[in-house]
PDB file of C-alpha atoms in Angstrom:
ATOM      1  CA  LYS R   1      38.823 -36.910  10.329  1.00 63.00           C
ATOM      2  CA  GLN R   2      38.906 -35.531   6.754  1.00 72.00           C
ATOM      3  CA  LEU R   3      35.603 -33.718   7.333  1.00 76.00           C
ATOM      4  CA  SER R   4      36.989 -31.834  10.318  1.00 73.00           C
ATOM      5  CA  ARG R   5      39.711 -30.282   8.120  1.00 82.00           C
ATOM      6  CA  VAL R   6      37.352 -28.398   5.813  1.00 88.00           C
ATOM      7  CA  ASN R   7      36.629 -24.702   6.293  1.00 90.00           C
ATOM      8  CA  GLU R   8      32.920 -24.770   5.540  1.00 94.00           C
ATOM      9  CA  ILE R   9      30.191 -27.418   5.413  1.00 95.00           C
ATOM     10  CA  ILE R  10      26.692 -27.138   3.961  1.00 96.00           C
ATOM     11  CA  ALA R  11      24.006 -29.256   5.645  1.00 97.00           C
ATOM     12  CA  ILE R  12      20.658 -29.884   3.913  1.00 97.00           C
ATOM     13  CA  SER R  13      18.670 -29.543   7.174  1.00 97.00           C
ATOM     14  CA  ASP R  14      19.057 -28.627  10.837  1.00 97.00           C
ATOM     15  CA  TYR R  15      18.836 -32.330  11.589  1.00 97.00           C
ATOM     16  CA  VAL R  16      21.855 -33.077   9.370  1.00 97.00           C
ATOM     17  CA  LYS R  17      23.791 -30.229  10.996  1.00 97.00           C
ATOM     18  CA  LYS R  18      23.136 -31.677  14.471  1.00 96.00           C
ATOM     19  CA  GLU R  19      24.192 -35.146  13.290  1.00 96.00           C
ATOM     20  CA  ILE R  20      27.469 -33.815  11.830  1.00 94.00           C
ATOM     21  CA  ILE R  21      28.249 -32.017  15.109  1.00 94.00           C
ATOM     22  CA  LYS R  22      27.391 -35.122  17.147  1.00 93.00           C
ATOM     23  CA  ILE R  23      29.246 -37.694  15.024  1.00 91.00           C
ATOM     24  CA  TYR R  24      32.291 -35.684  13.925  1.00 90.00           C
ATOM     25  CA  ASN R  25      32.550 -33.232  16.820  1.00 89.00           C
ATOM     26  CA  ILE R  26      32.743 -30.288  14.409  1.00 92.00           C
ATOM     27  CA  LYS R  27      32.253 -26.689  15.525  1.00 92.00           C
ATOM     28  CA  PRO R  28      28.706 -25.476  14.726  1.00 95.00           C
ATOM     29  CA  GLU R  29      30.004 -22.247  13.147  1.00 94.00           C
ATOM     30  CA  LYS R  30      31.639 -24.282  10.367  1.00 94.00           C
ATOM     31  CA  ILE R  31      28.243 -25.570   9.252  1.00 96.00           C
ATOM     32  CA  THR R  32      25.703 -23.610   7.210  1.00 97.00           C
ATOM     33  CA  VAL R  33      22.201 -25.004   6.779  1.00 98.00           C
ATOM     34  CA  ILE R  34      20.724 -24.646   3.309  1.00 98.00           C
ATOM     35  CA  ASN R  35      17.527 -26.650   3.107  1.00 97.00           C
ATOM     36  CA  ARG R  36      16.709 -28.701   0.051  1.00 96.00           C
ATOM     37  CA  GLY R  37      14.298 -26.861  -2.221  1.00 97.00           C
ATOM     38  CA  ILE R  38      11.405 -28.067  -4.326  1.00 97.00           C
ATOM     39  CA  ASP R  39       9.974 -26.592  -7.523  1.00 97.00           C
ATOM     40  CA  THR R  40       6.867 -24.836  -6.218  1.00 97.00           C
ATOM     41  CA  ASN R  41       5.861 -23.732  -9.737  1.00 97.00           C
ATOM     42  CA  PHE R  42       5.794 -27.359 -10.867  1.00 97.00           C
ATOM     43  CA  PHE R  43       4.267 -28.740  -7.667  1.00 98.00           C
ATOM     44  CA  ASP R  44       1.173 -26.591  -7.918  1.00 97.00           C
ATOM     45  CA  SER R  45      -2.332 -28.096  -7.834  1.00 95.00           C
ATOM     46  CA  THR R  46      -3.588 -25.585 -10.429  1.00 94.00           C
ATOM     47  CA  ASN R  47      -0.852 -26.474 -12.939  1.00 92.00           C
ATOM     48  CA  TYR R  48      -1.213 -29.891 -14.558  1.00 92.00           C
ATOM     49  CA  ASN R  49      -1.681 -31.545 -17.955  1.00 92.00           C
ATOM     50  CA  GLU R  50      -5.341 -32.605 -18.288  1.00 93.00           C
ATOM     51  CA  ASN R  51      -4.670 -35.195 -21.010  1.00 95.00           C
ATOM     52  CA  LEU R  52      -1.918 -36.808 -18.960  1.00 94.00           C
ATOM     53  CA  TYR R  53      -4.245 -36.718 -15.953  1.00 95.00           C
ATOM     54  CA  ARG R  54      -7.019 -38.578 -17.788  1.00 95.00           C
ATOM     55  CA  ASN R  55      -4.633 -41.092 -19.380  1.00 96.00           C
ATOM     56  CA  PHE R  56      -2.953 -41.780 -16.034  1.00 96.00           C
ATOM     57  CA  LEU R  57      -6.309 -42.438 -14.338  1.00 95.00           C
ATOM     58  CA  LYS R  58      -7.226 -44.877 -17.093  1.00 95.00           C
ATOM     59  CA  GLU R  59      -3.846 -46.609 -17.387  1.00 95.00           C
ATOM     60  CA  LYS R  60      -3.346 -47.100 -13.631  1.00 95.00           C
ATOM     61  CA  LYS R  61      -7.059 -47.808 -12.982  1.00 94.00           C
ATOM     62  CA  ILE R  62      -7.164 -45.297 -10.127  1.00 95.00           C
ATOM     63  CA  ASP R  63     -10.276 -45.762  -7.964  1.00 92.00           C
ATOM     64  CA  THR R  64     -11.536 -42.222  -7.307  1.00 93.00           C
ATOM     65  CA  ASN R  65     -14.685 -43.452  -5.531  1.00 94.00           C
ATOM     66  CA  LYS R  66     -12.646 -44.166  -2.409  1.00 96.00           C
ATOM     67  CA  LYS R  67     -10.487 -42.030  -0.171  1.00 97.00           C
ATOM     68  CA  ILE R  68      -6.942 -42.209  -1.542  1.00 98.00           C
ATOM     69  CA  ILE R  69      -3.898 -42.465   0.713  1.00 98.00           C
ATOM     70  CA  LEU R  70      -0.544 -42.087  -1.056  1.00 98.00           C
ATOM     71  CA  PHE R  71       2.624 -43.644   0.367  1.00 98.00           C
ATOM     72  CA  PRO R  72       5.517 -42.452  -1.856  1.00 97.00           C
ATOM     73  CA  GLY R  73       8.992 -43.960  -1.618  1.00 95.00           C
ATOM     74  CA  ARG R  74      10.954 -46.791  -3.182  1.00 95.00           C
ATOM     75  CA  LEU R  75      10.075 -50.224  -1.844  1.00 96.00           C
ATOM     76  CA  THR R  76      12.856 -50.975   0.587  1.00 95.00           C
ATOM     77  CA  ASN R  77      13.174 -52.079   4.228  1.00 93.00           C
ATOM     78  CA  TRP R  78      13.670 -48.708   5.877  1.00 94.00           C
ATOM     79  CA  LYS R  79      10.917 -46.777   4.081  1.00 96.00           C
ATOM     80  CA  GLY R  80       8.270 -48.385   6.307  1.00 97.00           C
ATOM     81  CA  GLN R  81       5.712 -49.821   3.869  1.00 98.00           C
ATOM     82  CA  LEU R  82       5.671 -53.219   5.603  1.00 97.00           C
ATOM     83  CA  GLU R  83       5.002 -51.682   9.011  1.00 97.00           C
ATOM     84  CA  PHE R  84       2.250 -49.470   7.557  1.00 98.00           C
ATOM     85  CA  LEU R  85       0.254 -52.573   6.613  1.00 98.00           C
ATOM     86  CA  LYS R  86      -0.884 -52.808  10.260  1.00 97.00           C
ATOM     87  CA  ILE R  87      -2.474 -49.384   9.847  1.00 97.00           C
ATOM     88  CA  ILE R  88      -4.193 -50.421   6.610  1.00 97.00           C
ATOM     89  CA  GLU R  89      -5.502 -53.538   8.320  1.00 97.00           C
ATOM     90  CA  TYR R  90      -7.319 -51.334  10.836  1.00 96.00           C
ATOM     91  CA  PHE R  91      -9.195 -49.608   7.975  1.00 97.00           C
ATOM     92  CA  GLN R  92     -10.127 -52.912   6.330  1.00 94.00           C
ATOM     93  CA  ASN R  93     -13.854 -52.098   6.229  1.00 94.00           C
ATOM     94  CA  ASP R  94     -13.542 -48.424   5.282  1.00 96.00           C
ATOM     95  CA  PRO R  95     -13.808 -47.013   1.725  1.00 96.00           C
ATOM     96  CA  ILE R  96     -10.063 -46.320   1.618  1.00 97.00           C
ATOM     97  CA  ILE R  97      -7.377 -47.371  -0.848  1.00 97.00           C
ATOM     98  CA  ILE R  98      -3.581 -47.098  -0.405  1.00 98.00           C
ATOM     99  CA  TYR R  99      -1.304 -46.450  -3.362  1.00 98.00           C
ATOM    100  CA  PHE R 100       2.388 -47.254  -2.947  1.00 98.00           C
ATOM    101  CA  ALA R 101       4.411 -45.184  -5.420  1.00 97.00           C
ATOM    102  CA  GLY R 102       8.087 -46.039  -5.878  1.00 95.00           C
ATOM    103  CA  ASP R 103      10.368 -48.437  -7.699  1.00 93.00           C
ATOM    104  CA  ASN R 104      10.205 -52.110  -6.754  1.00 92.00           C
ATOM    105  CA  LYS R 105      13.691 -53.183  -7.849  1.00 92.00           C
ATOM    106  CA  ASN R 106      14.210 -54.714  -4.408  1.00 94.00           C
ATOM    107  CA  SER R 107      12.406 -57.902  -5.485  1.00 95.00           C
ATOM    108  CA  SER R 108      12.802 -59.757  -2.171  1.00 96.00           C
ATOM    109  CA  TYR R 109      11.216 -56.892  -0.223  1.00 97.00           C
ATOM    110  CA  PHE R 110       8.461 -56.473  -2.822  1.00 97.00           C
ATOM    111  CA  LYS R 111       7.693 -60.191  -2.613  1.00 97.00           C
ATOM    112  CA  ARG R 112       7.635 -60.061   1.193  1.00 97.00           C
ATOM    113  CA  LEU R 113       5.327 -57.032   1.095  1.00 97.00           C
ATOM    114  CA  LYS R 114       2.864 -58.665  -1.301  1.00 97.00           C
ATOM    115  CA  ASN R 115       2.913 -61.870   0.748  1.00 97.00           C
ATOM    116  CA  GLU R 116       2.110 -59.961   3.956  1.00 97.00           C
ATOM    117  CA  ILE R 117      -0.736 -58.137   2.184  1.00 98.00           C
ATOM    118  CA  LYS R 118      -2.197 -61.504   1.184  1.00 97.00           C
ATOM    119  CA  ILE R 119      -1.864 -62.907   4.712  1.00 97.00           C
ATOM    120  CA  LYS R 120      -3.626 -59.844   6.152  1.00 97.00           C
ATOM    121  CA  ASN R 121      -6.313 -60.123   3.461  1.00 96.00           C
ATOM    122  CA  ILE R 122      -5.977 -56.480   2.397  1.00 97.00           C
ATOM    123  CA  ASP R 123      -5.276 -57.103  -1.313  1.00 95.00           C
ATOM    124  CA  GLU R 124      -8.131 -54.819  -2.380  1.00 95.00           C
ATOM    125  CA  LYS R 125      -6.796 -51.988  -0.204  1.00 97.00           C
ATOM    126  CA  CYS R 126      -3.207 -51.960  -1.505  1.00 97.00           C
ATOM    127  CA  MET R 127      -2.125 -50.937  -4.992  1.00 97.00           C
ATOM    128  CA  PHE R 128       1.415 -50.649  -6.378  1.00 97.00           C
ATOM    129  CA  LEU R 129       2.119 -47.983  -8.984  1.00 97.00           C
ATOM    130  CA  GLY R 130       5.821 -48.711  -9.497  1.00 95.00           C
ATOM    131  CA  ASN R 131       8.281 -45.945 -10.307  1.00 95.00           C
ATOM    132  CA  LEU R 132       6.481 -42.765 -11.399  1.00 96.00           C
ATOM    133  CA  SER R 133       7.733 -39.881 -13.505  1.00 95.00           C
ATOM    134  CA  LYS R 134       7.716 -36.436 -11.898  1.00 95.00           C
ATOM    135  CA  GLU R 135       4.512 -35.574 -13.804  1.00 95.00           C
ATOM    136  CA  GLU R 136       2.825 -38.805 -12.723  1.00 96.00           C
ATOM    137  CA  LEU R 137       3.784 -38.276  -9.095  1.00 97.00           C
ATOM    138  CA  LYS R 138       2.267 -34.797  -9.277  1.00 97.00           C
ATOM    139  CA  ILE R 139      -0.979 -36.317 -10.537  1.00 97.00           C
ATOM    140  CA  MET R 140      -0.975 -38.795  -7.631  1.00 97.00           C
ATOM    141  CA  TYR R 141      -0.516 -35.932  -5.173  1.00 98.00           C
ATOM    142  CA  LEU R 142      -3.438 -34.214  -6.890  1.00 97.00           C
ATOM    143  CA  LEU R 143      -5.647 -37.306  -6.536  1.00 97.00           C
ATOM    144  CA  SER R 144      -4.724 -38.035  -2.924  1.00 97.00           C
ATOM    145  CA  ASP R 145      -6.719 -37.225   0.173  1.00 96.00           C
ATOM    146  CA  LEU R 146      -3.687 -37.855   2.348  1.00 97.00           C
ATOM    147  CA  VAL R 147       0.072 -38.455   1.947  1.00 98.00           C
ATOM    148  CA  ILE R 148       2.136 -40.585   4.350  1.00 98.00           C
ATOM    149  CA  SER R 149       5.817 -40.343   5.311  1.00 98.00           C
ATOM    150  CA  ALA R 150       6.704 -43.046   7.838  1.00 98.00           C
ATOM    151  CA  PRO R 151      10.321 -44.217   7.344  1.00 98.00           C
ATOM    152  CA  LEU R 152      11.916 -46.417  10.002  1.00 98.00           C
ATOM    153  CA  LYS R 153      14.879 -44.063  10.380  1.00 97.00           C
ATOM    154  CA  PRO R 154      15.093 -40.283  10.074  1.00 97.00           C
ATOM    155  CA  GLU R 155      15.846 -38.890   6.624  1.00 97.00           C
ATOM    156  CA  GLY R 156      18.209 -36.005   5.934  1.00 97.00           C
ATOM    157  CA  PHE R 157      15.409 -34.015   4.346  1.00 97.00           C
ATOM    158  CA  GLY R 158      12.604 -36.084   2.758  1.00 95.00           C
ATOM    159  CA  ARG R 159      11.297 -33.857  -0.013  1.00 95.00           C
ATOM    160  CA  ILE R 160       7.944 -35.639  -0.470  1.00 96.00           C
ATOM    161  CA  ILE R 161       6.734 -33.677   2.554  1.00 98.00           C
ATOM    162  CA  SER R 162       7.324 -30.271   0.963  1.00 98.00           C
ATOM    163  CA  GLU R 163       6.125 -31.519  -2.440  1.00 98.00           C
ATOM    164  CA  ALA R 164       2.809 -32.670  -0.986  1.00 98.00           C
ATOM    165  CA  LEU R 165       2.353 -29.524   1.119  1.00 98.00           C
ATOM    166  CA  ALA R 166       3.059 -27.382  -1.958  1.00 98.00           C
ATOM    167  CA  MET R 167       0.324 -29.360  -3.736  1.00 97.00           C
ATOM    168  CA  LYS R 168      -2.003 -28.389  -0.855  1.00 97.00           C
ATOM    169  CA  LYS R 169      -2.192 -31.890   0.551  1.00 97.00           C
ATOM    170  CA  ILE R 170      -2.135 -33.024   4.158  1.00 97.00           C
ATOM    171  CA  VAL R 171       0.900 -35.098   5.084  1.00 98.00           C
ATOM    172  CA  LEU R 172       1.119 -37.279   8.161  1.00 98.00           C
ATOM    173  CA  ALA R 173       4.817 -37.696   8.879  1.00 98.00           C
ATOM    174  CA  TYR R 174       6.994 -39.174  11.590  1.00 98.00           C
ATOM    175  CA  ASN R 175       8.228 -36.101  13.392  1.00 98.00           C
ATOM    176  CA  PHE R 176      11.974 -36.689  13.270  1.00 98.00           C
ATOM    177  CA  GLY R 177      14.944 -35.959  11.032  1.00 97.00           C
ATOM    178  CA  GLY R 178      14.503 -33.570   8.124  1.00 97.00           C
ATOM    179  CA  ALA R 179      10.736 -34.067   8.310  1.00 97.00           C
ATOM    180  CA  GLN R 180      10.682 -32.314  11.676  1.00 97.00           C
ATOM    181  CA  ASP R 181      12.423 -29.285  10.150  1.00 96.00           C
ATOM    182  CA  GLN R 182       9.796 -29.056   7.396  1.00 97.00           C
ATOM    183  CA  LEU R 183       6.865 -29.473   9.786  1.00 97.00           C
ATOM    184  CA  ASN R 184       8.147 -26.898  12.252  1.00 95.00           C
ATOM    185  CA  ASN R 185       5.559 -24.114  12.833  1.00 94.00           C
ATOM    186  CA  LEU R 186       2.815 -26.150  11.137  1.00 96.00           C
ATOM    187  CA  ASP R 187      -0.315 -27.703  12.659  1.00 95.00           C
ATOM    188  CA  ASP R 188       0.402 -30.518  15.157  1.00 97.00           C
ATOM    189  CA  LEU R 189      -2.088 -32.653  13.225  1.00 97.00           C
ATOM    190  CA  LEU R 190       0.672 -33.386  10.684  1.00 98.00           C
ATOM    191  CA  LYS R 191       3.209 -34.587  13.249  1.00 98.00           C
ATOM    192  CA  ILE R 192       3.249 -38.233  14.268  1.00 98.00           C
ATOM    193  CA  LYS R 193       5.391 -39.553  17.088  1.00 98.00           C
ATOM    194  CA  PRO R 194       7.701 -42.031  15.301  1.00 98.00           C
ATOM    195  CA  TYR R 195       6.326 -45.596  15.226  1.00 98.00           C
ATOM    196  CA  ASP R 196       3.126 -44.630  17.111  1.00 98.00           C
ATOM    197  CA  GLU R 197       0.457 -46.713  15.354  1.00 97.00           C
ATOM    198  CA  VAL R 198      -2.401 -45.478  17.538  1.00 98.00           C
ATOM    199  CA  GLU R 199      -1.630 -41.820  16.810  1.00 98.00           C
ATOM    200  CA  MET R 200      -1.306 -42.576  13.087  1.00 98.00           C
ATOM    201  CA  ILE R 201      -4.699 -44.330  13.014  1.00 98.00           C
ATOM    202  CA  ASN R 202      -6.425 -41.567  14.980  1.00 98.00           C
ATOM    203  CA  LYS R 203      -5.006 -38.819  12.794  1.00 98.00           C
ATOM    204  CA  ILE R 204      -5.893 -40.616   9.568  1.00 98.00           C
ATOM    205  CA  LYS R 205      -9.501 -40.688  10.837  1.00 97.00           C
ATOM    206  CA  ILE R 206      -9.376 -36.955  11.623  1.00 96.00           C
ATOM    207  CA  VAL R 207      -7.852 -35.997   8.245  1.00 96.00           C
ATOM    208  CA  LEU R 208     -10.307 -38.047   6.190  1.00 94.00           C
ATOM    209  CA  ASN R 209     -13.236 -36.410   7.990  1.00 93.00           C
ATOM    210  CA  LEU R 210     -12.070 -32.790   8.005  1.00 92.00           C
ATOM    211  CA  GLU R 211     -14.644 -30.145   7.163  1.00 88.00           C
ATOM    212  CA  LYS R 212     -13.974 -28.695   3.689  1.00 83.00           C
ATOM    213  CA  ASN R 213     -13.640 -24.996   4.570  1.00 83.00           C
ATOM    214  CA  HIS R 214     -11.379 -25.667   7.543  1.00 81.00           C
ATOM    215  CA  LYS R 215      -9.252 -27.914   5.328  1.00 88.00           C
ATOM    216  CA  LYS R 216      -8.940 -25.285   2.575  1.00 87.00           C
ATOM    217  CA  ASP R 217      -7.622 -22.600   4.956  1.00 87.00           C
ATOM    218  CA  MET R 218      -5.123 -25.059   6.382  1.00 92.00           C
ATOM    219  CA  LEU R 219      -3.872 -26.188   2.955  1.00 95.00           C
ATOM    220  CA  ASP R 220      -3.380 -22.618   1.702  1.00 93.00           C
ATOM    221  CA  LYS R 221      -1.103 -22.002   4.701  1.00 95.00           C
ATOM    222  CA  PHE R 222       0.833 -25.200   3.959  1.00 96.00           C
ATOM    223  CA  ARG R 223       1.654 -24.066   0.428  1.00 96.00           C
ATOM    224  CA  ASP R 224       2.726 -20.614   1.652  1.00 96.00           C
ATOM    225  CA  HIS R 225       4.955 -22.289   4.244  1.00 97.00           C
ATOM    226  CA  VAL R 226       6.797 -24.253   1.538  1.00 98.00           C
ATOM    227  CA  ILE R 227       7.117 -21.260  -0.808  1.00 97.00           C
ATOM    228  CA  ASN R 228       8.593 -19.172   2.013  1.00 97.00           C
ATOM    229  CA  ASN R 229      10.954 -21.804   3.408  1.00 97.00           C
ATOM    230  CA  PHE R 230      11.594 -24.722   1.039  1.00 98.00           C
ATOM    231  CA  SER R 231      11.320 -23.445  -2.525  1.00 97.00           C
ATOM    232  CA  LYS R 232      13.979 -24.090  -5.150  1.00 97.00           C
ATOM    233  CA  GLU R 233      14.418 -20.313  -5.573  1.00 97.00           C
ATOM    234  CA  ARG R 234      15.151 -19.878  -1.883  1.00 97.00           C
ATOM    235  CA  MET R 235      17.657 -22.754  -1.970  1.00 98.00           C
ATOM    236  CA  LEU R 236      19.491 -21.378  -5.044  1.00 98.00           C
ATOM    237  CA  ASN R 237      19.656 -17.863  -3.608  1.00 97.00           C
ATOM    238  CA  SER R 238      21.044 -19.251  -0.357  1.00 97.00           C
ATOM    239  CA  TYR R 239      23.788 -21.125  -2.263  1.00 98.00           C
ATOM    240  CA  LEU R 240      24.664 -18.014  -4.277  1.00 98.00           C
ATOM    241  CA  ASN R 241      24.834 -15.882  -1.137  1.00 97.00           C
ATOM    242  CA  PHE R 242      26.949 -18.534   0.577  1.00 97.00           C
ATOM    243  CA  TYR R 243      29.524 -18.735  -2.241  1.00 96.00           C
ATOM    244  CA  GLN R 244      29.636 -14.957  -2.725  1.00 97.00           C
ATOM    245  CA  GLY R 245      30.319 -14.572   0.972  1.00 93.00           C
ATOM    246  CA  LEU R 246      33.373 -16.850   0.973  1.00 91.00           C
TER     247      LEU R 246
END
């Protein structure tokens, strides 16, 4: 009721705008979409601290002899780590390792996750990095062959998608919520029907076996897509223009 009284609303994605209209029955013209923006100068695969890179590899014992899949996100029920274990189980005999990056303050969920990993006998496939600094997360993007976004419910934006794409990494993401907005006009390879385990498995196989030159062309386009649509500069300019226009 209070929301309907305001003159203007800013939504962080088209998805959020649609949800506001649906839930609060607000006129679309009251809502301006200004997408979240990421720092494309920071999230750049050519810009990183080599000493930090080497120390991080050593400290976290990162196995670079295997294909690395990164699953960023705090360890909590709706982020989807538990459900992703079924996917990992499928790749039990492949030279693949999954790194979960995100805080594990939810001790009951963390315990449940580790217990399920033990039951499935995939201990050697699953590594937990805990909460990473921005610099450390950038290094993990750099090291990864693939990044996963598979939450159980749609997110308003989900910035790991744009961060990874800006780092010229392939992301496989459930194609709903704010993720769908970010993946719009990009290769269908990146888009996974939510909760479709078979499609996720098949596309992981494709990504990990992509030919190098084809992959490079694709990744260059991904970074350009983020710079043009989801950069911090674009977001700030949109806010300035919005306020100046009031």
